mmCIF file of C-alpha atoms and ligand atoms in Angstrom:
data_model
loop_
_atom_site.group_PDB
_atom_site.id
_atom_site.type_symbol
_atom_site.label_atom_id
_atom_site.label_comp_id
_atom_site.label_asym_id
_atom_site.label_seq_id
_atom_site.Cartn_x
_atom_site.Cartn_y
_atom_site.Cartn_z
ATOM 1 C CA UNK A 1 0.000 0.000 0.000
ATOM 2 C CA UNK A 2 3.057 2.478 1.483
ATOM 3 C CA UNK A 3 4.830 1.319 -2.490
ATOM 4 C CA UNK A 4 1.176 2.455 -4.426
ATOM 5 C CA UNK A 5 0.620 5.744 -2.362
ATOM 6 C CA UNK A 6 4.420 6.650 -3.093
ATOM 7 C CA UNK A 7 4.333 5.933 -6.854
ATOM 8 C CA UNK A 8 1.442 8.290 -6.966
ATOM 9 C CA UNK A 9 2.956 11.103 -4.878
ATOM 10 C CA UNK A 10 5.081 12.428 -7.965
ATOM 11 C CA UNK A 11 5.656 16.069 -8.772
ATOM 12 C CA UNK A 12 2.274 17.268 -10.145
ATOM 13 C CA UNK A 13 2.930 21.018 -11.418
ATOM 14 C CA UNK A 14 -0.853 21.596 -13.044
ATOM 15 C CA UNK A 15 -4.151 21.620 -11.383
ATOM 16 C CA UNK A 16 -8.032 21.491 -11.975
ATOM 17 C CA UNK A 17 -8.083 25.132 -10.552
ATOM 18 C CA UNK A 18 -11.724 25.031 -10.100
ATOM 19 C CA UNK A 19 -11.113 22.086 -7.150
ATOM 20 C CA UNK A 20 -10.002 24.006 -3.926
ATOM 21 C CA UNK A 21 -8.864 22.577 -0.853
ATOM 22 C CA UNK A 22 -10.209 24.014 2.579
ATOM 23 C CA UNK A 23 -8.387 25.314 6.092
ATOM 24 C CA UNK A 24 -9.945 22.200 7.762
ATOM 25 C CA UNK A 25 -8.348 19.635 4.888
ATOM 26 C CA UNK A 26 -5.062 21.633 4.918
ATOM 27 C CA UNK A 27 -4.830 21.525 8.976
ATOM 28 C CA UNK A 28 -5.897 17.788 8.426
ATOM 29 C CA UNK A 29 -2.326 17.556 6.192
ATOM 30 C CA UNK A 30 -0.340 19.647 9.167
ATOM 31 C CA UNK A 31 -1.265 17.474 11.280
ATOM 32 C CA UNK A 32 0.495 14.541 9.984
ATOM 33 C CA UNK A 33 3.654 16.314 10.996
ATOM 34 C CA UNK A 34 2.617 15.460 15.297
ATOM 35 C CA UNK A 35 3.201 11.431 13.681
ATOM 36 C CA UNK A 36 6.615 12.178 12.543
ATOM 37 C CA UNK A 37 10.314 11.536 13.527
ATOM 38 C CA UNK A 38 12.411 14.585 14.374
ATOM 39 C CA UNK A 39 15.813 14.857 14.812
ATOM 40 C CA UNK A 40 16.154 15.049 19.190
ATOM 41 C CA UNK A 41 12.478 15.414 18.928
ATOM 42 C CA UNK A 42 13.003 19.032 18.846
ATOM 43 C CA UNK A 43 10.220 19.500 16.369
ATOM 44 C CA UNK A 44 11.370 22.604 15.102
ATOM 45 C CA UNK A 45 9.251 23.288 12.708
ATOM 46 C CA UNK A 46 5.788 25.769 12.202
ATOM 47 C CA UNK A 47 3.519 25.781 9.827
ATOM 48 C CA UNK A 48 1.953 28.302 7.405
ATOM 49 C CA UNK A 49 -1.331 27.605 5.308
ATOM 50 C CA UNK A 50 -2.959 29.833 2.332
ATOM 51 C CA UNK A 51 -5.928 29.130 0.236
ATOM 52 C CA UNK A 52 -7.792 32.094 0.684
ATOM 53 C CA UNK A 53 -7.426 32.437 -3.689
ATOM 54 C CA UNK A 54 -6.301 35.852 -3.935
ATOM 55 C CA UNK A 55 -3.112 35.122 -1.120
ATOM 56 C CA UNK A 56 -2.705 32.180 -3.420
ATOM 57 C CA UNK A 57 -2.121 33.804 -6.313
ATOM 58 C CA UNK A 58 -0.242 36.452 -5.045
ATOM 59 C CA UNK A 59 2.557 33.502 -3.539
ATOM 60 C CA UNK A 60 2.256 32.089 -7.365
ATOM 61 C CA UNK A 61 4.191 34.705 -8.501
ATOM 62 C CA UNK A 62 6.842 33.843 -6.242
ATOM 63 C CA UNK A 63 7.569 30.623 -6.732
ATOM 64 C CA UNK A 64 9.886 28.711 -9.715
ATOM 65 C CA UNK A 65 8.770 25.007 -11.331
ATOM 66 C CA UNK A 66 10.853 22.773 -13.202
ATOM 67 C CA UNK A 67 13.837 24.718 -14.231
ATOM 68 C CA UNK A 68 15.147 21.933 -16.294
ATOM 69 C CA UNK A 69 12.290 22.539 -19.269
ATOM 70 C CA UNK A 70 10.456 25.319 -21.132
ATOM 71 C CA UNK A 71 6.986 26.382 -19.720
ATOM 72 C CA UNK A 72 8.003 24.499 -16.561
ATOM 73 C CA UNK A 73 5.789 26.798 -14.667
ATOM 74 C CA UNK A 74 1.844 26.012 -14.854
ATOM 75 C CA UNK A 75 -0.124 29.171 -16.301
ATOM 76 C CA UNK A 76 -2.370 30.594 -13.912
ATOM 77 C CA UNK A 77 -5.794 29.063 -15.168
ATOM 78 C CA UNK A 78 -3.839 25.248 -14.056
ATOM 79 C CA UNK A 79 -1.999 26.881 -10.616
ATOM 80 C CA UNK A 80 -1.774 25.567 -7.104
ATOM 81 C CA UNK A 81 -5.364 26.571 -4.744
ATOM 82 C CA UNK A 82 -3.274 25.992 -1.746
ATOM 83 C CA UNK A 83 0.123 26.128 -0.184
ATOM 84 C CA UNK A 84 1.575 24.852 3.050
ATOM 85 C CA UNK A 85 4.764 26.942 3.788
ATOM 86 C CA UNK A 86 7.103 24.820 6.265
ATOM 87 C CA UNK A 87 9.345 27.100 8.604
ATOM 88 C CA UNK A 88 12.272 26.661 10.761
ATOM 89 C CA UNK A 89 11.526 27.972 14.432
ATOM 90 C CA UNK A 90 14.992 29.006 15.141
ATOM 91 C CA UNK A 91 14.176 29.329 18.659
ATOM 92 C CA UNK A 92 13.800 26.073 19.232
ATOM 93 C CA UNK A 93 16.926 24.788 16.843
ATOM 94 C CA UNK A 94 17.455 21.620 15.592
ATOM 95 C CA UNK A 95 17.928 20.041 12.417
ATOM 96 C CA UNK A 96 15.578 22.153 10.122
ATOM 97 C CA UNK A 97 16.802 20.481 6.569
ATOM 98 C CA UNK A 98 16.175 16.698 7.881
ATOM 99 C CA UNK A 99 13.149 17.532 9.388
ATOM 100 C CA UNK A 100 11.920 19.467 6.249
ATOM 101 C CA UNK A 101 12.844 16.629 3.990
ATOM 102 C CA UNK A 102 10.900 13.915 5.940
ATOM 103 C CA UNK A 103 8.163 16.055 6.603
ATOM 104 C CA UNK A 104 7.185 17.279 3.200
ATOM 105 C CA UNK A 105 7.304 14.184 1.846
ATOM 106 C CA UNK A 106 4.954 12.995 4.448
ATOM 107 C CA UNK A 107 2.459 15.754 4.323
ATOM 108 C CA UNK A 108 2.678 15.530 0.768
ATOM 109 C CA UNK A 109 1.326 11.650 1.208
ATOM 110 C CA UNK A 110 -1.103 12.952 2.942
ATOM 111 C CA UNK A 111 -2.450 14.815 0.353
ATOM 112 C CA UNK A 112 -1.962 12.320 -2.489
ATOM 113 C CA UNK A 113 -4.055 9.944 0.028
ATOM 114 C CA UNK A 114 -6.823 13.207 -0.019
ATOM 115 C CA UNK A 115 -7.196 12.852 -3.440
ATOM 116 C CA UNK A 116 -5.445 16.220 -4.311
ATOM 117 C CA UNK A 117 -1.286 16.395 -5.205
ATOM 118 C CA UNK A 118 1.550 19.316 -5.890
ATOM 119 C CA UNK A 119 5.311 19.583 -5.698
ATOM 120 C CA UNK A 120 7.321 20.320 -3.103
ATOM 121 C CA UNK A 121 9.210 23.186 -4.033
ATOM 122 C CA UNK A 122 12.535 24.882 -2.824
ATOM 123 C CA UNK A 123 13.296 27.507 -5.533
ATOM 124 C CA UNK A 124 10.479 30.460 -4.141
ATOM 125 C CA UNK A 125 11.279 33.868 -2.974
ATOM 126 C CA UNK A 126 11.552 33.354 0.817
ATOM 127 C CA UNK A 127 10.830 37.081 1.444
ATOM 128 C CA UNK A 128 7.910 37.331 -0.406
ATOM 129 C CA UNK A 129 5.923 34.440 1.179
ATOM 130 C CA UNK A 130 7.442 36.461 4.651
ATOM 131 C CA UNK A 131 5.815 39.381 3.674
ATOM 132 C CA UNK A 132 2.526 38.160 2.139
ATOM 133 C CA UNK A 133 1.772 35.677 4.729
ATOM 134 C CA UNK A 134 2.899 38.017 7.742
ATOM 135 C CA UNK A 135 5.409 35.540 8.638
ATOM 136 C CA UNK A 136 6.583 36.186 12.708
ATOM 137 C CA UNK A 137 10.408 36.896 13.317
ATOM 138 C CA UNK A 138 12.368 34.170 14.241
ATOM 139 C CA UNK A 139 10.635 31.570 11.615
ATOM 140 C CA UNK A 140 12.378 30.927 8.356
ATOM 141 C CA UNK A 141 10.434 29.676 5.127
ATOM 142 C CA UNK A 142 12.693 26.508 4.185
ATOM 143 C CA UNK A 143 10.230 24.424 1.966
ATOM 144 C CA UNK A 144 6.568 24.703 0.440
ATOM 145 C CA UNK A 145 3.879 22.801 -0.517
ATOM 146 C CA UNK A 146 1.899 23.648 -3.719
ATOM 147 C CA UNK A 147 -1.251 21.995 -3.475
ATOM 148 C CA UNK A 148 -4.093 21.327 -5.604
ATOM 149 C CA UNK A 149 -6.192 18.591 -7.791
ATOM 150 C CA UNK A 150 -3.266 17.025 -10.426
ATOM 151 C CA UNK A 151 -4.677 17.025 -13.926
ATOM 152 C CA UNK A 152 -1.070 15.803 -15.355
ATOM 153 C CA UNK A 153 -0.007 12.387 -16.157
ATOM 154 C CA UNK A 154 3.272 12.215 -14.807
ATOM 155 C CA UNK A 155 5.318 8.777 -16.260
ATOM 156 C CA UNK A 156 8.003 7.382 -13.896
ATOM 157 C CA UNK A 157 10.615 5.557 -16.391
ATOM 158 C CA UNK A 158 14.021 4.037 -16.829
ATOM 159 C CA UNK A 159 17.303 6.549 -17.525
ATOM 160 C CA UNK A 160 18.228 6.825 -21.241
ATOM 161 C CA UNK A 161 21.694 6.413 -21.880
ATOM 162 C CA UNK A 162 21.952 7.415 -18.277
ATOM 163 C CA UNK A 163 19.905 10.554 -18.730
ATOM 164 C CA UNK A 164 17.708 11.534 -15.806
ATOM 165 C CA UNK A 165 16.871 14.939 -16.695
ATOM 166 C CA UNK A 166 12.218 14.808 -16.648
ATOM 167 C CA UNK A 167 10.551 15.964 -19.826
ATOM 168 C CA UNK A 168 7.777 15.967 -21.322
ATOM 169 C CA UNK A 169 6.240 14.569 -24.657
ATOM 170 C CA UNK A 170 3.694 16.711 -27.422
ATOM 171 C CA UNK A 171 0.756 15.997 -25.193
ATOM 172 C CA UNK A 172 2.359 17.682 -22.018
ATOM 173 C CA UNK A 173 2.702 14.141 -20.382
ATOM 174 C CA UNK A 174 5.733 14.517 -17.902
ATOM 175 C CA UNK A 175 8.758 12.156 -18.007
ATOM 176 C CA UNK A 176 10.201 11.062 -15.055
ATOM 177 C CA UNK A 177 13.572 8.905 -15.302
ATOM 178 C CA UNK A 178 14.799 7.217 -11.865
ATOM 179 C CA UNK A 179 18.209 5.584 -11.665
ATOM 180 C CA UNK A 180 18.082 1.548 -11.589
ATOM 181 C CA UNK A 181 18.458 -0.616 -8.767
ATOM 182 C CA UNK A 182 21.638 -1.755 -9.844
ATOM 183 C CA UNK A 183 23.010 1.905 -9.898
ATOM 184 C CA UNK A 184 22.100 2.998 -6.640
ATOM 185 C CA UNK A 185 22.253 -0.393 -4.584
ATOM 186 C CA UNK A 186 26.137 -0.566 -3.566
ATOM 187 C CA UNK A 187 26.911 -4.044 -1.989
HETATM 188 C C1 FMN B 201 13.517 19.284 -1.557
HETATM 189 C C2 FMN B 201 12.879 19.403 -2.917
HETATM 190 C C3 FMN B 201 12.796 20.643 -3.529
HETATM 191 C C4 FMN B 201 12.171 20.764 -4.778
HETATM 192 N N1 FMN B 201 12.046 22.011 -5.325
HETATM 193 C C5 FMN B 201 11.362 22.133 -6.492
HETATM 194 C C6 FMN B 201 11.145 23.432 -7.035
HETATM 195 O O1 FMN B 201 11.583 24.440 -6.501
HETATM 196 N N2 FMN B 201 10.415 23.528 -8.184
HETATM 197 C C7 FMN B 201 9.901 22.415 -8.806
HETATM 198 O O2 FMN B 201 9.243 22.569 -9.850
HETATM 199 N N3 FMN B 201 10.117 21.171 -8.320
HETATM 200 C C8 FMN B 201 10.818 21.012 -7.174
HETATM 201 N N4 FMN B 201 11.001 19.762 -6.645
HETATM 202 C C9 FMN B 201 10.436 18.585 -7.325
HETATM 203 C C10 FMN B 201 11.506 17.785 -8.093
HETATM 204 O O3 FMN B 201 11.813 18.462 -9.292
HETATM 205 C C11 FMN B 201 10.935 16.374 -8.368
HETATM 206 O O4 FMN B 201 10.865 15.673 -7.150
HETATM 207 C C12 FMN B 201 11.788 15.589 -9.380
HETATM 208 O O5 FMN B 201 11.719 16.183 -10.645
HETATM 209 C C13 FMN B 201 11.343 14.132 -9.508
HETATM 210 O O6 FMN B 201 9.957 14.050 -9.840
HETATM 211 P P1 FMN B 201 8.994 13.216 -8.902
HETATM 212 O O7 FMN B 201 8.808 14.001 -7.611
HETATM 213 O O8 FMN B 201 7.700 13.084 -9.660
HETATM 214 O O9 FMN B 201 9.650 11.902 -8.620
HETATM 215 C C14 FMN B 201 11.644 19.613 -5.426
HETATM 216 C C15 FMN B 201 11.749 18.360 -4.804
HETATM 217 C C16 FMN B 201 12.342 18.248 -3.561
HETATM 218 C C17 FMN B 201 12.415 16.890 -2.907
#
């Protein structure tokens, strides 16, 4: 079951934009992060949800998809109707990238197991979502969320010639190469 959820939790970057996701269903997704490991326990981390549609598409602007092909970025009419922003309390300390790593990826199951999807993305501008979001001193943006109901076929597949840059065929499907067992399996 774990092996079907994750082979569905790929990077979706284009949405049914007329399928929004609620506070109650995004706090549903937070929560997952009170079931997770966390480096000391510290559980450094805070939370930041938006779907209220014009905050959403104000934080749009601000963030950067799929740098490795053209029109990466969805157009606005197929854009994210939510984001979860995940933020370092530095107050607390702790090991913010670890904890950011496991925990998007869970929260991001989550989701997939909702019915919705989205990419977890890295490349945004950090004081933007700050500003727009009235993020408090002391917490630092370190990964979002983009959520949202995935109307893209994304295609895991085998390396070409050891290629695994994603792209994507005439109909828009998305190509995802992931390195063989045999590559990444040492002994
Ligand atoms: C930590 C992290 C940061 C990422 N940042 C971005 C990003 O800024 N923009 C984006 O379009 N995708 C981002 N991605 C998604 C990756 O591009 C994606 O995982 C990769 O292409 C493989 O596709 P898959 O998730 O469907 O397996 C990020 C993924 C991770 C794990």
């Amino acid at each position: 079951m774990l092996k079907e959820l994750l082979k569905k939790t790929r990077s979706y970057r284009r949405f049914d934009h007329s399928v929004k996701i609620t506070r109650e269903e995004l706090t549903d997704i937070v929560e997952i992060y009170r079931l997770l490991p966390s480096a000391m326990n510290h559980q450094p981390l805070k939370f930041y949800i938006a779907c209220d549609e014009e905050i959403v598409d104000k934080l749009f602007e601000y963030t950067f998809w799929a740098g490795a092909i053209k029109d990466g970025k969805p157009v606005s009419e197929e854009s994210p109707v939510a984001y979860i922003v995940i933020c370092f309390d530095k107050s607390i300390g702790g090991c913010c990238d670890w904890d950011a790593g496991i925990t998007s990826l869970a929260l991001m199951e989550r989701a997939v197991e909702m019915g919705y999807g989205g990419t977890i993305i890295g490349s945004f501008t950090k004081d933007k979502f700050i500003e727009i979001l009235g993020i408090e001193e002391g917490l630092e943006p370190n990964l979002i969320l983009a959520l949202g109901k995935p109307i893209e076929n994304v295609i895991l597949t085998d390396p070409k010639d050891g290629e695994i840059t994603y792209y994507r065929d005439e109909n828009r499907n998305h190509y995802v190469p992931k390195r063989p067992i045999s590559e990444i399996l040492k002994n």
